[in-house]
């Protein structure tokens, strides 16, 4: 949106103020700094990944409220037996604690969601110089589970050819070539990531080299978007750090307890934007497009049209570094304006451990907001969109502060789990340090998932009454309607632990499901803006995307909660190419397929 001259002045003043505050905070002692350990013999020492200084104690859990929905663990019932293998070593290599990812997508076009999990790889203890993670053992394979008509799943990994390579991290699923079949990109440390094309016969072809889609370094989350609106999907890959096993052998922690190293010990790594050309191959346009910021320590990514101009913007969650907000200028380039927009740091101008991220209009004002998950003692930053490409820090005013301060969050999602017309928040949780209970008496390594119900003004914790009581070392989380009953289910991936499938019991409310089918190569309509107006005139705004969360891909179908309202006046779709299509009075409590015309 265009700013008035007064608005430009105020935004400039805000920029200078936040910049000065950030410099002051950077010069001050960091709250997360722990006393330097004594140096063990023949070892370099570094800062440990510890979020709790000795003088501070995490607040007790906030009071909880009753939940209108209940999640049931149906993992065994539906036949999912995946267990992530982290390959822990005494060296405390960082990849061991940063996986695992999950993707929900319908790879065979039968109308039922399938599940893909990323897995670790065998690590030597220590890793020889120049050695790579070894994925040959089946316990380290990535796994694809096909959903059968009876709702159970079968492991089809070997037939599909998706065992993978490297220490796998994120998974990004979409139909990138427009043939009507969902493909998948798998980010990794080692192996340069892999792009797999769906052949349509239950098998996938590795086309990474053929299509020039290799991304070197430590790839984490990834997502598909059409940033230049040429009708072809492009690929954005976040990269964590400039890291290798030699540098990663740095000793961190205390002389008694070795711990995973803090990201401050390593240099950042720029994200990679691969533009799909007319011949189907990809070219790295990161520098030309203005996203190649080397200060990034990217773990999560979300796509949305934050300023409503019809062009998809990018939010990247960075670990203990400035968060990135890349505004799409509409000419093939982006401008990074996280600091200016008020989302680069927390309300005190300090960096935080940005891990998972999601973007959605949680307050139904027509503007897309952002949630970022962080570590214990930091709280989860919630940024409310002001409508002028600036954001307000809403963690305190919405009640998230006292609820989230004891927790460490990874995968996250804004979704209307009870279909009342307001989007709630679900967070997969677990501390990054498996040694945290040895160094503090108040933080836990395994933590239960968090469900925050949106009351219209604030969020309230309903986790326990929703059945979310089991402590987990959760990382990736994917969200979608697995059983096609009109509510959002959850699949959680744990690091070095079994996956979970959580079925939503559903609330007694009306809903509308929307499946977009675009023309050309963007068959899923990624980047479309959908506005649903219900029978009472209330509006809800959605951007179509599979990105968000952490290392994961969500169901791209939209679920619109209607509460007690029995009808919808209009569904307005602004397609990525600019066409606007309106449907009147669709039937509710069912899925509607919207074909681009």
Coordinates of N, CA and C in Angstrom, one line a residue, residues 102-264:
X102 N 8.4 -33.4 7.3 CA 7.3 -34.2 6.9 C 6.5 -33.4 5.8
X103 N 5.9 -34.2 4.9 CA 5.1 -33.5 3.8 C 3.8 -34.3 3.6
X104 N 2.7 -33.5 3.5 CA 1.4 -34.1 3.2 C 1.1 -33.7 1.8
X105 N 0.9 -34.7 0.9 CA 0.6 -34.4 -0.5 C 0.0 -35.6 -1.1
X106 N -0.8 -35.4 -2.1 CA -1.5 -36.6 -2.8 C -0.6 -36.9 -4.1
X107 N 0.3 -37.8 -3.9 CA 1.2 -38.1 -5.0 C 0.6 -38.9 -6.2
X108 N -0.5 -39.6 -5.9 CA -1.0 -40.5 -7.0 C -2.4 -40.0 -7.5
X109 N -2.8 -38.8 -7.0 CA -4.0 -38.2 -7.5 C -5.3 -38.9 -7.2
X110 N -5.4 -39.7 -6.1 CA -6.6 -40.5 -5.8 C -7.5 -39.7 -4.8
X111 N -7.1 -38.5 -4.5 CA -8.0 -37.7 -3.6 C -7.7 -37.9 -2.1
X112 N -6.7 -38.7 -1.8 CA -6.3 -38.9 -0.4 C -4.8 -38.5 -0.2
X113 N -4.6 -37.8 1.0 CA -3.3 -37.3 1.3 C -2.4 -38.5 1.6
X114 N -1.1 -38.4 1.1 CA -0.1 -39.4 1.5 C 0.9 -38.6 2.3
X115 N 1.8 -39.4 3.0 CA 2.8 -38.8 3.9 C 4.2 -39.2 3.6
X116 N 5.1 -38.2 3.5 CA 6.5 -38.4 3.3 C 7.3 -37.9 4.5
X117 N 8.2 -38.7 5.0 CA 9.1 -38.3 6.1 C 10.6 -38.2 5.6
X118 N 11.3 -37.2 6.1 CA 12.7 -37.1 5.9 C 13.4 -37.8 7.0
X119 N 14.6 -38.3 6.8 CA 15.3 -39.1 7.8 C 16.8 -38.6 7.8
X120 N 17.5 -39.1 8.9 CA 18.9 -38.7 9.0 C 19.8 -39.6 8.2
X121 N 21.0 -39.8 8.6 CA 22.0 -40.6 7.9 C 23.1 -41.1 8.9
X122 N 23.8 -42.1 8.6 CA 24.8 -42.6 9.5 C 26.0 -41.6 9.6
X123 N 26.3 -41.3 10.8 CA 27.5 -40.4 11.1 C 28.5 -41.2 11.8
X124 N 29.8 -41.1 11.4 CA 30.9 -41.7 12.1 C 31.2 -40.8 13.4
X125 N 31.9 -41.4 14.3 CA 32.1 -40.8 15.6 C 33.6 -40.8 15.9
X126 N 34.4 -39.8 15.5 CA 34.0 -38.6 14.7 C 34.0 -38.9 13.2
X127 N 33.5 -37.9 12.5 CA 33.5 -38.0 11.0 C 34.9 -37.8 10.4
X128 N 35.4 -38.7 9.6 CA 36.7 -38.5 9.0 C 36.6 -37.3 8.0
X129 N 37.7 -36.6 7.9 CA 37.8 -35.5 7.0 C 37.3 -35.8 5.6
X130 N 36.4 -35.0 5.1 CA 35.9 -35.3 3.7 C 34.8 -36.3 3.6
X131 N 34.5 -37.0 4.7 CA 33.4 -38.0 4.7 C 32.0 -37.3 4.6
X132 N 31.1 -38.1 4.0 CA 29.7 -37.6 3.9 C 28.8 -38.5 4.7
X133 N 27.6 -38.0 5.1 CA 26.6 -38.8 5.8 C 26.2 -40.0 4.9
X134 N 26.1 -41.2 5.5 CA 25.8 -42.4 4.8 C 24.4 -42.8 5.0
X135 N 23.6 -42.9 3.9 CA 22.2 -43.2 4.0 C 21.8 -44.6 3.5
X136 N 22.8 -45.4 3.2 CA 22.5 -46.7 2.6 C 21.7 -47.7 3.5
X137 N 21.9 -47.6 4.8 CA 21.1 -48.5 5.7 C 19.7 -48.1 5.6
X138 N 18.7 -49.1 5.5 CA 17.3 -48.7 5.4 C 16.8 -48.0 6.6
X139 N 17.4 -48.1 7.7 CA 16.8 -47.4 8.9 C 17.0 -45.8 8.7
X140 N 17.9 -45.4 7.8 CA 18.1 -44.0 7.5 C 17.3 -43.5 6.3
X141 N 16.6 -44.4 5.6 CA 15.9 -43.9 4.4 C 14.8 -42.9 4.7
X142 N 14.6 -42.0 3.8 CA 13.3 -41.2 3.8 C 12.2 -42.2 3.5
X143 N 11.0 -41.9 3.9 CA 9.9 -42.9 3.7 C 8.7 -42.2 3.1
X144 N 8.1 -42.9 2.2 CA 6.8 -42.4 1.6 C 5.7 -43.5 1.9
X145 N 4.6 -43.0 2.5 CA 3.5 -43.8 2.9 C 2.3 -43.4 2.0
X146 N 1.7 -44.4 1.3 CA 0.6 -44.2 0.5 C -0.7 -44.5 1.3
X147 N -1.7 -43.6 1.2 CA -2.9 -43.8 1.9 C -3.9 -44.7 1.0
X148 N -4.3 -45.8 1.6 CA -5.3 -46.7 0.9 C -6.7 -46.2 1.1
X149 N -7.6 -46.8 0.3 CA -9.1 -46.4 0.5 C -9.6 -46.6 1.9
X150 N -9.1 -47.5 2.7 CA -9.6 -47.7 4.0 C -9.0 -46.8 5.0
X151 N -8.2 -45.8 4.6 CA -7.6 -44.9 5.5 C -6.3 -45.3 6.2
X152 N -5.8 -46.5 5.9 CA -4.6 -47.0 6.4 C -3.5 -46.7 5.4
X153 N -2.2 -46.8 5.8 CA -1.1 -46.4 5.0 C -0.2 -47.6 4.7
X154 N 0.4 -47.6 3.5 CA 1.4 -48.6 3.2 C 2.7 -47.9 2.8
X155 N 3.8 -48.5 3.2 CA 5.2 -48.0 2.9 C 5.5 -48.3 1.4
X156 N 5.6 -47.3 0.5 CA 5.9 -47.6 -0.9 C 7.3 -46.9 -1.3
X157 N 8.1 -46.8 -0.3 CA 9.4 -46.0 -0.5 C 10.3 -46.7 -1.6
X158 N 10.5 -48.0 -1.5 CA 11.4 -48.6 -2.4 C 10.9 -48.5 -3.8
X159 N 9.6 -48.8 -4.0 CA 9.0 -48.8 -5.4 C 9.1 -47.4 -5.9
X160 N 8.8 -46.4 -5.0 CA 8.8 -45.0 -5.5 C 10.2 -44.5 -5.8
X161 N 11.3 -45.1 -5.2 CA 12.6 -44.6 -5.4 C 13.0 -43.4 -4.6
X162 N 12.4 -43.2 -3.4 CA 12.6 -42.0 -2.6 C 13.4 -42.2 -1.4
X163 N 14.3 -43.2 -1.4 CA 15.2 -43.5 -0.2 C 16.0 -42.3 0.2
X164 N 16.5 -41.5 -0.8 CA 17.2 -40.3 -0.6 C 18.7 -40.4 -0.5
X165 N 19.3 -39.2 -0.2 CA 20.8 -39.2 0.0 C 21.1 -38.0 0.9
X166 N 22.2 -38.1 1.6 CA 22.6 -37.1 2.5 C 21.8 -37.1 3.8
X167 N 22.0 -36.2 4.7 CA 21.3 -36.1 5.9 C 20.1 -35.2 5.6
X168 N 18.9 -35.8 5.4 CA 17.8 -35.1 4.8 C 17.1 -34.2 5.9
X169 N 16.6 -33.1 5.4 CA 16.0 -32.1 6.3 C 14.6 -31.8 5.9
X170 N 14.4 -30.8 5.0 CA 13.1 -30.4 4.7 C 12.5 -31.0 3.4
X171 N 11.2 -31.0 3.3 CA 10.5 -31.6 2.1 C 9.5 -30.5 1.6
X172 N 9.6 -30.3 0.3 CA 8.7 -29.3 -0.4 C 8.0 -30.0 -1.6
X173 N 6.7 -30.3 -1.5 CA 6.0 -31.0 -2.5 C 5.1 -30.0 -3.3
X174 N 5.1 -30.2 -4.6 CA 4.2 -29.4 -5.5 C 4.4 -30.0 -6.9
X175 N 3.4 -29.7 -7.8 CA 3.5 -30.1 -9.2 C 4.2 -29.0 -9.9
X176 N 5.6 -29.1 -9.9 CA 6.4 -28.0 -10.5 C 6.3 -28.0 -12.0
X177 N 6.0 -29.1 -12.7 CA 6.1 -29.2 -14.1 C 4.7 -29.1 -14.8
X178 N 3.7 -29.0 -14.0 CA 2.3 -28.8 -14.5 C 1.7 -30.0 -15.2
X179 N 2.2 -31.2 -14.9 CA 1.6 -32.4 -15.5 C 0.5 -33.0 -14.7
X180 N 0.1 -32.4 -13.6 CA -1.0 -32.9 -12.8 C -0.6 -33.8 -11.7
X181 N 0.7 -34.0 -11.6 CA 1.2 -35.0 -10.6 C 2.2 -34.2 -9.6
X182 N 2.0 -34.4 -8.3 CA 2.8 -33.7 -7.3 C 4.2 -34.3 -7.3
X183 N 5.2 -33.4 -7.4 CA 6.6 -33.8 -7.3 C 7.2 -33.4 -5.9
X184 N 8.4 -33.7 -5.6 CA 8.9 -33.4 -4.3 C 10.4 -33.0 -4.4
X185 N 10.8 -32.0 -3.6 CA 12.2 -31.6 -3.4 C 12.5 -31.9 -2.0
X186 N 13.7 -32.5 -1.7 CA 14.2 -32.8 -0.4 C 15.5 -32.1 -0.1
X187 N 15.5 -31.2 0.8 CA 16.7 -30.5 1.2 C 17.5 -31.3 2.2
X188 N 18.8 -31.1 2.2 CA 19.7 -32.0 3.0 C 21.0 -31.3 3.4
X189 N 21.7 -31.8 4.4 CA 23.1 -31.5 4.5 C 23.8 -32.7 3.9
X190 N 24.6 -32.3 2.9 CA 25.3 -33.3 2.1 C 24.4 -33.8 1.0
X191 N 24.8 -34.0 -0.2 CA 24.0 -34.4 -1.3 C 23.3 -33.4 -2.1
X192 N 23.5 -32.1 -1.7 CA 23.0 -30.9 -2.5 C 21.5 -30.9 -2.7
X193 N 20.7 -31.6 -1.8 CA 19.3 -31.7 -2.0 C 18.9 -32.5 -3.3
X194 N 17.7 -32.9 -3.3 CA 17.3 -33.8 -4.5 C 15.9 -33.3 -4.9
X195 N 15.7 -33.2 -6.3 CA 14.5 -32.9 -6.9 C 14.0 -34.1 -7.6
X196 N 12.8 -34.6 -7.2 CA 12.2 -35.9 -7.7 C 11.0 -35.5 -8.5
X197 N 11.0 -36.0 -9.8 CA 9.8 -35.8 -10.6 C 8.9 -37.0 -10.6
X198 N 7.6 -36.8 -10.4 CA 6.7 -37.8 -10.3 C 6.4 -38.4 -11.7
X199 N 6.6 -39.6 -11.9 CA 6.4 -40.2 -13.3 C 4.9 -40.6 -13.5
X200 N 4.1 -40.6 -12.4 CA 2.7 -40.9 -12.6 C 2.4 -42.4 -12.5
X201 N 3.4 -43.2 -12.3 CA 3.2 -44.7 -12.2 C 3.6 -45.2 -10.8
X202 N 3.6 -44.3 -9.9 CA 4.0 -44.7 -8.5 C 5.5 -44.6 -8.3
X203 N 6.3 -44.1 -9.3 CA 7.7 -44.0 -9.1 C 8.1 -42.5 -9.4
X204 N 9.3 -42.2 -8.9 CA 9.9 -40.8 -9.0 C 11.2 -40.9 -9.6
X205 N 11.6 -39.9 -10.4 CA 12.9 -39.8 -11.1 C 13.7 -38.7 -10.5
X206 N 14.9 -38.9 -10.1 CA 15.8 -37.9 -9.6 C 16.2 -37.0 -10.8
X207 N 15.7 -35.8 -10.9 CA 16.1 -34.9 -12.0 C 16.9 -33.7 -11.6
X208 N 17.6 -33.9 -10.4 CA 18.3 -32.7 -9.8 C 19.4 -32.2 -10.8
X209 N 20.2 -33.1 -11.3 CA 21.3 -32.6 -12.2 C 20.7 -32.3 -13.6
X210 N 19.8 -33.1 -14.1 CA 19.2 -32.8 -15.4 C 18.6 -31.4 -15.5
X211 N 17.9 -31.0 -14.4 CA 17.2 -29.7 -14.4 C 18.0 -28.6 -13.7
X212 N 19.2 -28.9 -13.3 CA 20.1 -27.9 -12.7 C 19.5 -27.4 -11.4
X213 N 19.0 -28.3 -10.5 CA 18.3 -27.9 -9.3 C 19.1 -28.2 -8.1
X214 N 20.4 -28.4 -8.2 CA 21.2 -28.7 -7.0 C 21.4 -27.5 -6.2
X215 N 21.3 -27.6 -4.9 CA 21.6 -26.5 -3.9 C 22.6 -27.0 -3.0
X216 N 23.9 -26.4 -3.1 CA 24.9 -26.9 -2.2 C 24.7 -26.3 -0.7
X217 N 25.5 -26.9 0.2 CA 25.4 -26.4 1.6 C 24.4 -27.2 2.4
X218 N 24.0 -26.6 3.5 CA 23.1 -27.2 4.4 C 21.7 -26.6 4.2
X219 N 20.9 -27.3 3.3 CA 19.5 -26.9 3.0 C 18.6 -27.3 4.2
X220 N 17.7 -26.5 4.5 CA 16.7 -26.8 5.6 C 15.3 -26.8 5.0
X221 N 14.5 -25.8 5.3 CA 13.2 -25.7 4.8 C 13.2 -25.2 3.3
X222 N 12.2 -25.6 2.6 CA 12.1 -25.2 1.2 C 10.6 -25.0 0.8
X223 N 10.3 -24.3 -0.3 CA 8.9 -24.1 -0.7 C 8.9 -23.7 -2.1
X224 N 7.7 -24.0 -2.7 CA 7.4 -23.6 -4.1 C 6.6 -22.4 -4.2
X225 N 6.9 -21.5 -5.2 CA 6.1 -20.3 -5.4 C 6.4 -19.8 -6.8
X226 N 5.5 -19.0 -7.3 CA 5.7 -18.4 -8.6 C 6.0 -16.9 -8.4
X227 N 7.2 -16.6 -8.0 CA 7.5 -15.2 -7.5 C 7.4 -14.2 -8.6
X228 N 7.6 -14.5 -9.9 CA 7.6 -13.6 -11.0 C 6.3 -13.7 -11.8
X229 N 5.4 -14.5 -11.4 CA 4.1 -14.7 -12.1 C 4.2 -15.0 -13.6
X230 N 5.2 -15.8 -13.9 CA 5.3 -16.2 -15.3 C 4.6 -17.6 -15.6
X231 N 3.9 -18.1 -14.6 CA 3.1 -19.3 -14.7 C 3.9 -20.5 -14.4
X232 N 5.2 -20.4 -14.0 CA 6.0 -21.6 -13.7 C 6.4 -21.5 -12.3
X233 N 6.4 -22.6 -11.6 CA 6.8 -22.6 -10.1 C 8.3 -22.5 -10.0
X234 N 8.7 -21.7 -9.0 CA 10.1 -21.6 -8.7 C 10.4 -22.2 -7.3
X235 N 11.6 -22.4 -6.9 CA 11.9 -23.1 -5.7 C 12.8 -22.2 -4.8
X236 N 12.4 -22.0 -3.5 CA 13.1 -21.2 -2.6 C 13.6 -22.2 -1.5
X237 N 14.9 -22.2 -1.2 CA 15.5 -23.1 -0.2 C 16.3 -22.3 0.8
X238 N 15.9 -22.4 2.1 CA 16.7 -21.8 3.2 C 17.9 -22.7 3.5
X239 N 18.9 -22.0 3.8 CA 20.2 -22.7 4.2 C 20.5 -22.2 5.6
X240 N 21.0 -23.2 6.5 CA 21.1 -22.9 7.9 C 22.4 -22.1 8.1
X241 N 23.6 -22.7 7.9 CA 24.8 -22.1 8.2 C 25.9 -22.6 7.3
X242 N 27.1 -21.9 7.3 CA 28.3 -22.3 6.7 C 28.9 -23.3 7.6
X243 N 28.6 -24.5 7.5 CA 29.0 -25.5 8.5 C 29.5 -26.8 7.8
X244 N 30.5 -27.4 8.5 CA 30.9 -28.8 8.0 C 31.3 -29.5 9.3
X245 N 31.6 -30.8 9.1 CA 31.9 -31.7 10.3 C 33.2 -31.3 11.0
X246 N 34.1 -30.7 10.2 CA 35.4 -30.3 10.9 C 35.1 -29.1 11.8
X247 N 34.5 -28.1 11.3 CA 34.1 -27.0 12.1 C 33.1 -27.3 13.2
X248 N 32.2 -28.3 12.8 CA 31.2 -28.7 13.7 C 31.6 -29.5 14.9
X249 N 32.9 -29.9 14.9 CA 33.4 -30.6 16.0 C 33.9 -29.7 17.2
X250 N 33.6 -28.5 17.1 CA 33.9 -27.5 18.1 C 33.3 -28.0 19.4
X251 N 34.0 -27.9 20.6 CA 33.5 -28.3 21.9 C 32.7 -27.2 22.5
X252 N 31.4 -27.5 22.8 CA 30.6 -26.5 23.5 C 29.9 -27.1 24.7
X253 N 29.6 -26.3 25.6 CA 29.0 -26.8 26.9 C 29.9 -26.6 28.0
X254 N 29.8 -27.5 29.0 CA 30.7 -27.4 30.2 C 31.7 -28.5 30.2
X255 N 32.7 -28.5 31.0 CA 33.6 -29.7 31.1 C 32.9 -31.0 31.4
X256 N 31.8 -30.9 32.1 CA 31.1 -32.1 32.5 C 30.1 -32.5 31.5
X257 N 29.5 -31.6 30.8 CA 28.4 -31.9 29.8 C 28.6 -31.2 28.5
X258 N 28.9 -32.0 27.5 CA 29.1 -31.4 26.1 C 27.7 -31.2 25.6
X259 N 27.5 -30.1 24.8 CA 26.2 -29.7 24.3 C 26.3 -29.3 22.9
X260 N 25.2 -29.2 22.2 CA 25.2 -28.7 20.8 C 25.6 -27.2 20.8
X261 N 26.4 -26.9 19.8 CA 26.9 -25.5 19.7 C 25.8 -24.5 19.3
X262 N 26.0 -23.3 19.8 CA 25.1 -22.2 19.5 C 25.4 -21.7 18.0
X263 N 24.4 -21.3 17.3 CA 24.7 -20.8 15.9 C 25.7 -19.6 15.8
X264 N 25.8 -18.9 16.9 CA 26.8 -17.8 16.9 C 28.2 -18.2 16.6

